[in-house]
C-alpha positions as CSV (number, residue, x, y, z in Angstrom):
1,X,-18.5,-19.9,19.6
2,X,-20.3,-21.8,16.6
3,X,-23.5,-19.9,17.3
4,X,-26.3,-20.2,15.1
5,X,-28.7,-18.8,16.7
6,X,-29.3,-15.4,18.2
7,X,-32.8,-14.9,18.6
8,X,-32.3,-14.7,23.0
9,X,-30.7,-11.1,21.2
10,X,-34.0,-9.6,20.7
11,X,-34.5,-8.4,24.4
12,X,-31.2,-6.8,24.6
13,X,-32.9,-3.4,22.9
14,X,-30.4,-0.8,24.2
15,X,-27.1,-3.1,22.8
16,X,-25.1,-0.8,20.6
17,X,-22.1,-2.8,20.0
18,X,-22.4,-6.3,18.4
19,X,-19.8,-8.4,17.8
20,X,-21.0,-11.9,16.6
21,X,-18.0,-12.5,14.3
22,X,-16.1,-15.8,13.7
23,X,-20.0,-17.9,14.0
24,X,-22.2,-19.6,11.7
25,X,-24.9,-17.7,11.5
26,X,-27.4,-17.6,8.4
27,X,-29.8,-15.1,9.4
28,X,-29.7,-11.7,11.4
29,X,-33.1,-11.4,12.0
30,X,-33.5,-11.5,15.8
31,X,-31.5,-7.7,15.0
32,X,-34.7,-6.2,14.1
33,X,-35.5,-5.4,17.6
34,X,-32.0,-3.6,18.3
35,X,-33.4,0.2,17.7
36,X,-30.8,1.5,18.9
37,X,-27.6,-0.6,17.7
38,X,-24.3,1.9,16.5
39,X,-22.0,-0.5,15.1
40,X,-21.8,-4.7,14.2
41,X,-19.4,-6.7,13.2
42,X,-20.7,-10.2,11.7
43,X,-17.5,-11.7,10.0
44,X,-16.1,-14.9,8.9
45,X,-19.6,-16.1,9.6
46,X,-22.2,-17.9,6.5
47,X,-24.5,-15.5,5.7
48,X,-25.9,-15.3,2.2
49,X,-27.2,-11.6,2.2
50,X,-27.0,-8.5,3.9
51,X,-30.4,-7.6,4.0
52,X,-31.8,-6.6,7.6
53,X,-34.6,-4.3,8.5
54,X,-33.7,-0.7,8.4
55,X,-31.9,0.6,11.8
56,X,-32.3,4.5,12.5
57,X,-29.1,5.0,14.6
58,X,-26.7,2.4,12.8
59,X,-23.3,3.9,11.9
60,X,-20.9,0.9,10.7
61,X,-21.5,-2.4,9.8
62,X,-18.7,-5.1,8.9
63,X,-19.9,-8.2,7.1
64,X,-16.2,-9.6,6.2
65,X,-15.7,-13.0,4.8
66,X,-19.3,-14.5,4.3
67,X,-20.8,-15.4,1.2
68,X,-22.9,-12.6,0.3
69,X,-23.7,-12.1,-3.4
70,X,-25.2,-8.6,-4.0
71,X,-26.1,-5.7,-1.9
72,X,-29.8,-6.0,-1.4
73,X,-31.6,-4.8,1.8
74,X,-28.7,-2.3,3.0
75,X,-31.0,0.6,3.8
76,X,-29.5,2.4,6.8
77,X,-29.8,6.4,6.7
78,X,-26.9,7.2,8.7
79,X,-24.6,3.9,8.1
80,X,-21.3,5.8,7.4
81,X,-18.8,2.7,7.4
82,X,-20.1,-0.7,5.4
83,X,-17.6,-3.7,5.1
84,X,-18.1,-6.9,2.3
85,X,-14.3,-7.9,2.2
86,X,-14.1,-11.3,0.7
87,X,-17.4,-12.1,0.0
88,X,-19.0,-13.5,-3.5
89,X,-20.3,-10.0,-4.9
90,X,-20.2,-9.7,-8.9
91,X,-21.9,-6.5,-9.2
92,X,-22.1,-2.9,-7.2
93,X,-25.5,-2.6,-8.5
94,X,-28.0,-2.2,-5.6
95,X,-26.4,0.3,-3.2
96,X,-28.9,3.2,-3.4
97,X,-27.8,7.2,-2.3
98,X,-31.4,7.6,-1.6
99,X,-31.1,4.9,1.7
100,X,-27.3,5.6,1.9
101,X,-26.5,9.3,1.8
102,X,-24.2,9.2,5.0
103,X,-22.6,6.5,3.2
104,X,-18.4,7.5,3.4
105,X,-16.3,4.5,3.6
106,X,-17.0,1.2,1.3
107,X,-14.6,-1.7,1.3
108,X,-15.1,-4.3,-1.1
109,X,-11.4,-5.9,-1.8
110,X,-11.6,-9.6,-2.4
111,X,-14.6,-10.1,-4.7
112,X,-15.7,-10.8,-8.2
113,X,-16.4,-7.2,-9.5
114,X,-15.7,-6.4,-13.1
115,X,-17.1,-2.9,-13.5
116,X,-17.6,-0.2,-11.2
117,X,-20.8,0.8,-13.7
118,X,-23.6,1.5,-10.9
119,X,-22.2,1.9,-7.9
120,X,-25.1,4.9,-6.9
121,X,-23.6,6.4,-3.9
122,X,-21.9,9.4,-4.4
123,X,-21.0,10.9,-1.0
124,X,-18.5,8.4,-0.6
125,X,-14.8,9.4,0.8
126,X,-12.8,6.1,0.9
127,X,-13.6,3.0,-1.9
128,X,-11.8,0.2,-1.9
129,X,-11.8,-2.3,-4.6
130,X,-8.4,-4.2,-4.6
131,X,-8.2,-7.9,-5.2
132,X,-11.6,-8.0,-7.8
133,X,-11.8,-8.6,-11.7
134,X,-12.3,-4.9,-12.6
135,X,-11.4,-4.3,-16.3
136,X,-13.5,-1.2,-16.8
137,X,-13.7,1.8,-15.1
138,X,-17.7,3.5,-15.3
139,X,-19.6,6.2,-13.3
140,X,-16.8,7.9,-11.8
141,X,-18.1,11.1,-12.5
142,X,-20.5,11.0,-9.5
143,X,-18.3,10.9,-7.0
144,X,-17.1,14.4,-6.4
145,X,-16.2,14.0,-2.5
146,X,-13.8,11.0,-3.3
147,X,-10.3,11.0,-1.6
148,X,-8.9,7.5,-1.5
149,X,-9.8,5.3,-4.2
150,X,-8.2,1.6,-4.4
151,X,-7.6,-0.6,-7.0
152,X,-5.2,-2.9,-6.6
153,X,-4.7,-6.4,-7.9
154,X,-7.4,-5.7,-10.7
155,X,-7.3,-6.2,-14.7
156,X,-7.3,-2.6,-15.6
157,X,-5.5,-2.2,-19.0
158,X,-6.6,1.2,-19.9
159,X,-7.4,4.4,-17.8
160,X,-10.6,5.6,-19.4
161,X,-13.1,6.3,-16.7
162,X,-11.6,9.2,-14.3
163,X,-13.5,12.9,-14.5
164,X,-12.7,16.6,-13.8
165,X,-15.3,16.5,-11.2
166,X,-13.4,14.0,-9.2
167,X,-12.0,17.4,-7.6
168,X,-11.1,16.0,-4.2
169,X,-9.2,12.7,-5.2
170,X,-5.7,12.4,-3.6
171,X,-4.6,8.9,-3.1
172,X,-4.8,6.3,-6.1
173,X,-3.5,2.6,-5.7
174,X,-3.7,1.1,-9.0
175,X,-0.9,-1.4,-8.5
176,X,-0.6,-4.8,-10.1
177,X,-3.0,-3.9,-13.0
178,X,-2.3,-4.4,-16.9
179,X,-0.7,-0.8,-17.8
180,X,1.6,-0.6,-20.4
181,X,1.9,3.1,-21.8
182,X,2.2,6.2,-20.6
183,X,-0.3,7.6,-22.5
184,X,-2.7,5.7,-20.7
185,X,-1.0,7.2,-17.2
186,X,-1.7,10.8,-18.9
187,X,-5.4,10.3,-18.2
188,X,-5.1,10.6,-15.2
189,X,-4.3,14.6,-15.8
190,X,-7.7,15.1,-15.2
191,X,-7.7,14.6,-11.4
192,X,-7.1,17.8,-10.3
193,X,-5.9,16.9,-6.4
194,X,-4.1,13.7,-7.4
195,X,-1.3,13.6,-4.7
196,X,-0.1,10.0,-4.2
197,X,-0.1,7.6,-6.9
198,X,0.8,3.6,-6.9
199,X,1.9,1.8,-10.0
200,X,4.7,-0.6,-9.0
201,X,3.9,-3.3,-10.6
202,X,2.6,-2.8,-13.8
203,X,4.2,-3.2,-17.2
204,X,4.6,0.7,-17.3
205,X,6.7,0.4,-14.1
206,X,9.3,-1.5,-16.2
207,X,10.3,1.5,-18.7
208,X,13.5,3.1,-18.8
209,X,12.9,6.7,-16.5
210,X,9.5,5.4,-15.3
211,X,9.4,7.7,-12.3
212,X,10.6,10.7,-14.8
213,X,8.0,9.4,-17.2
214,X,5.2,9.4,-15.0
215,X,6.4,12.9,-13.3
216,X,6.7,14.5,-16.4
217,X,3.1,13.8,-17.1
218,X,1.7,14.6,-13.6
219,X,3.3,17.1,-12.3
220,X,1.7,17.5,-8.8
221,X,2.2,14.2,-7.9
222,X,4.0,14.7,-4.2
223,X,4.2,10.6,-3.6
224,X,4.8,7.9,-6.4
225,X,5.3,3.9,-5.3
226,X,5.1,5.2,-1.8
227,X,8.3,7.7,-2.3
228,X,8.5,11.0,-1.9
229,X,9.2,13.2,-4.8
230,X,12.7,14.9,-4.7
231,X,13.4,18.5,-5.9
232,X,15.3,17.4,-8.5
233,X,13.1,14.6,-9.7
234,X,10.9,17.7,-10.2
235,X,13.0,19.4,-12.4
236,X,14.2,16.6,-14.8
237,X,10.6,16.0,-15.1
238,X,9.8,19.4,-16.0
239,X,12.7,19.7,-18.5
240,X,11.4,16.4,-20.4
241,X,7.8,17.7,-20.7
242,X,9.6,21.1,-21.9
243,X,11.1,18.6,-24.5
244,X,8.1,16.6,-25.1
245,X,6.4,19.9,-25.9
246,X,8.9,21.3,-28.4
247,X,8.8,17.9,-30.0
248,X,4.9,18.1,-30.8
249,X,4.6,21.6,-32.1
């Protein structure tokens, strides 16, 4: 509706859905007042920060497609959900576990992150970090409750990064990154739960046998490229790292 301004919002104390998306708004202040708000949705809108006085009860927040830079002033105890696709964030410094422990679900696709170095929240479940700059992986080892973790579209060449105590991983998306070898996919041997693995489209993904390849390396793996693993995928696998092994003793 082209609003851009809100402040007639701050009698409305009991609202606990907000939906001010597709607006030009520049401030969320009137907000303050909205003690009891559960769940807002401000995107496509011009904001320049995030920032907003702490609400008790707030559970998601989606601030999609503004122009925010950094995550300053996100201090919610029991946000569980927090949105910044497509906005103008270069670093995931500033996200703090001690305001954010119910923190479980961050999506960040579509902004200028290189490094995941600082990203303090380690409760997190689902992280998604497609469409950025990343070209190093940092501070993994925190996050011991991960499941999901997305990386698509990045500049990842190597696969240095990923910990042992990322016990509950499952579902890694690192298509359309820089990978060339295997070797680097055999780091990956540290995630004990790893389940379902994308790398179509990667250099890697051009080899001769790459599914084999891959397989033969990470064994558990029940999905590759989306596709299930057949039995007999399994065992032509398992005879080449048979081979492998022979060859290196």
């Amino acid at each position: 509706r082209g609003l851009t301004d809100i402040s007639l919002l701050k009698r409305f104390i009991h609202l606990r859905y907000v939906d001010l998306s597709k607006n030009k708004l520049k401030d969320l202040a009137p907000l303050s007042s909205l003690t009891q708000l559960l769940w807002l949705k401000v995107d496509g809108n011009l904001l320049t920060s995030a920032s907003m006085q702490e609400l008790p009860y707030l559970q998601v927040i989606s601030f999609d497609r503004n122009h925010i830079t950094d995550f300053e002033g996100i201090t919610h105890p029991l946000l569980a959900s927090l949105s910044l696709k497509e906005n103008k964030i270069e670093t995931v410094l500033g996200l703090s576990h001690d305001h954010l422990f119910s923190l479980q679900v961050l999506e960040l696709r579509g902004n200028k992150i290189k490094t995941t170095a600082g990203l303090g929240v380690s409760k997190l479940k689902k992280l998604y970090l497609a469409k950025n700059t990343i070209c190093s992986l940092e501070g993994l080892e925190e996050f011991e409750q991960l499941e999901t973790l997305h990386l698509r579209d990045n500049k990842l060449e190597a696969l240095d990064g990923f910990s042992n105590s990322m016990k509950c991983l499952q579902y890694l998306n690192l298509r359309s990154n820089g990978i060339k070898s295997f070797q680097e996919v055999e780091k990956l041997q540290v995630l004990p739960m790893l389940q379902a693995l994308v790398l179509m489209d990667n250099p890697c993904a051009e080899e001769p046998n790459y599914r084999l390849e891959v397989l033969s390396r990470l064994p558990q793996l029940q999905r590759l490229d989306k596709e299930s693993i057949e039995e007999e995928e399994r065992e032509e696998a398992e005879n080449i790292r048979q081979a492998r092994k022979e060859k290196e003793k």
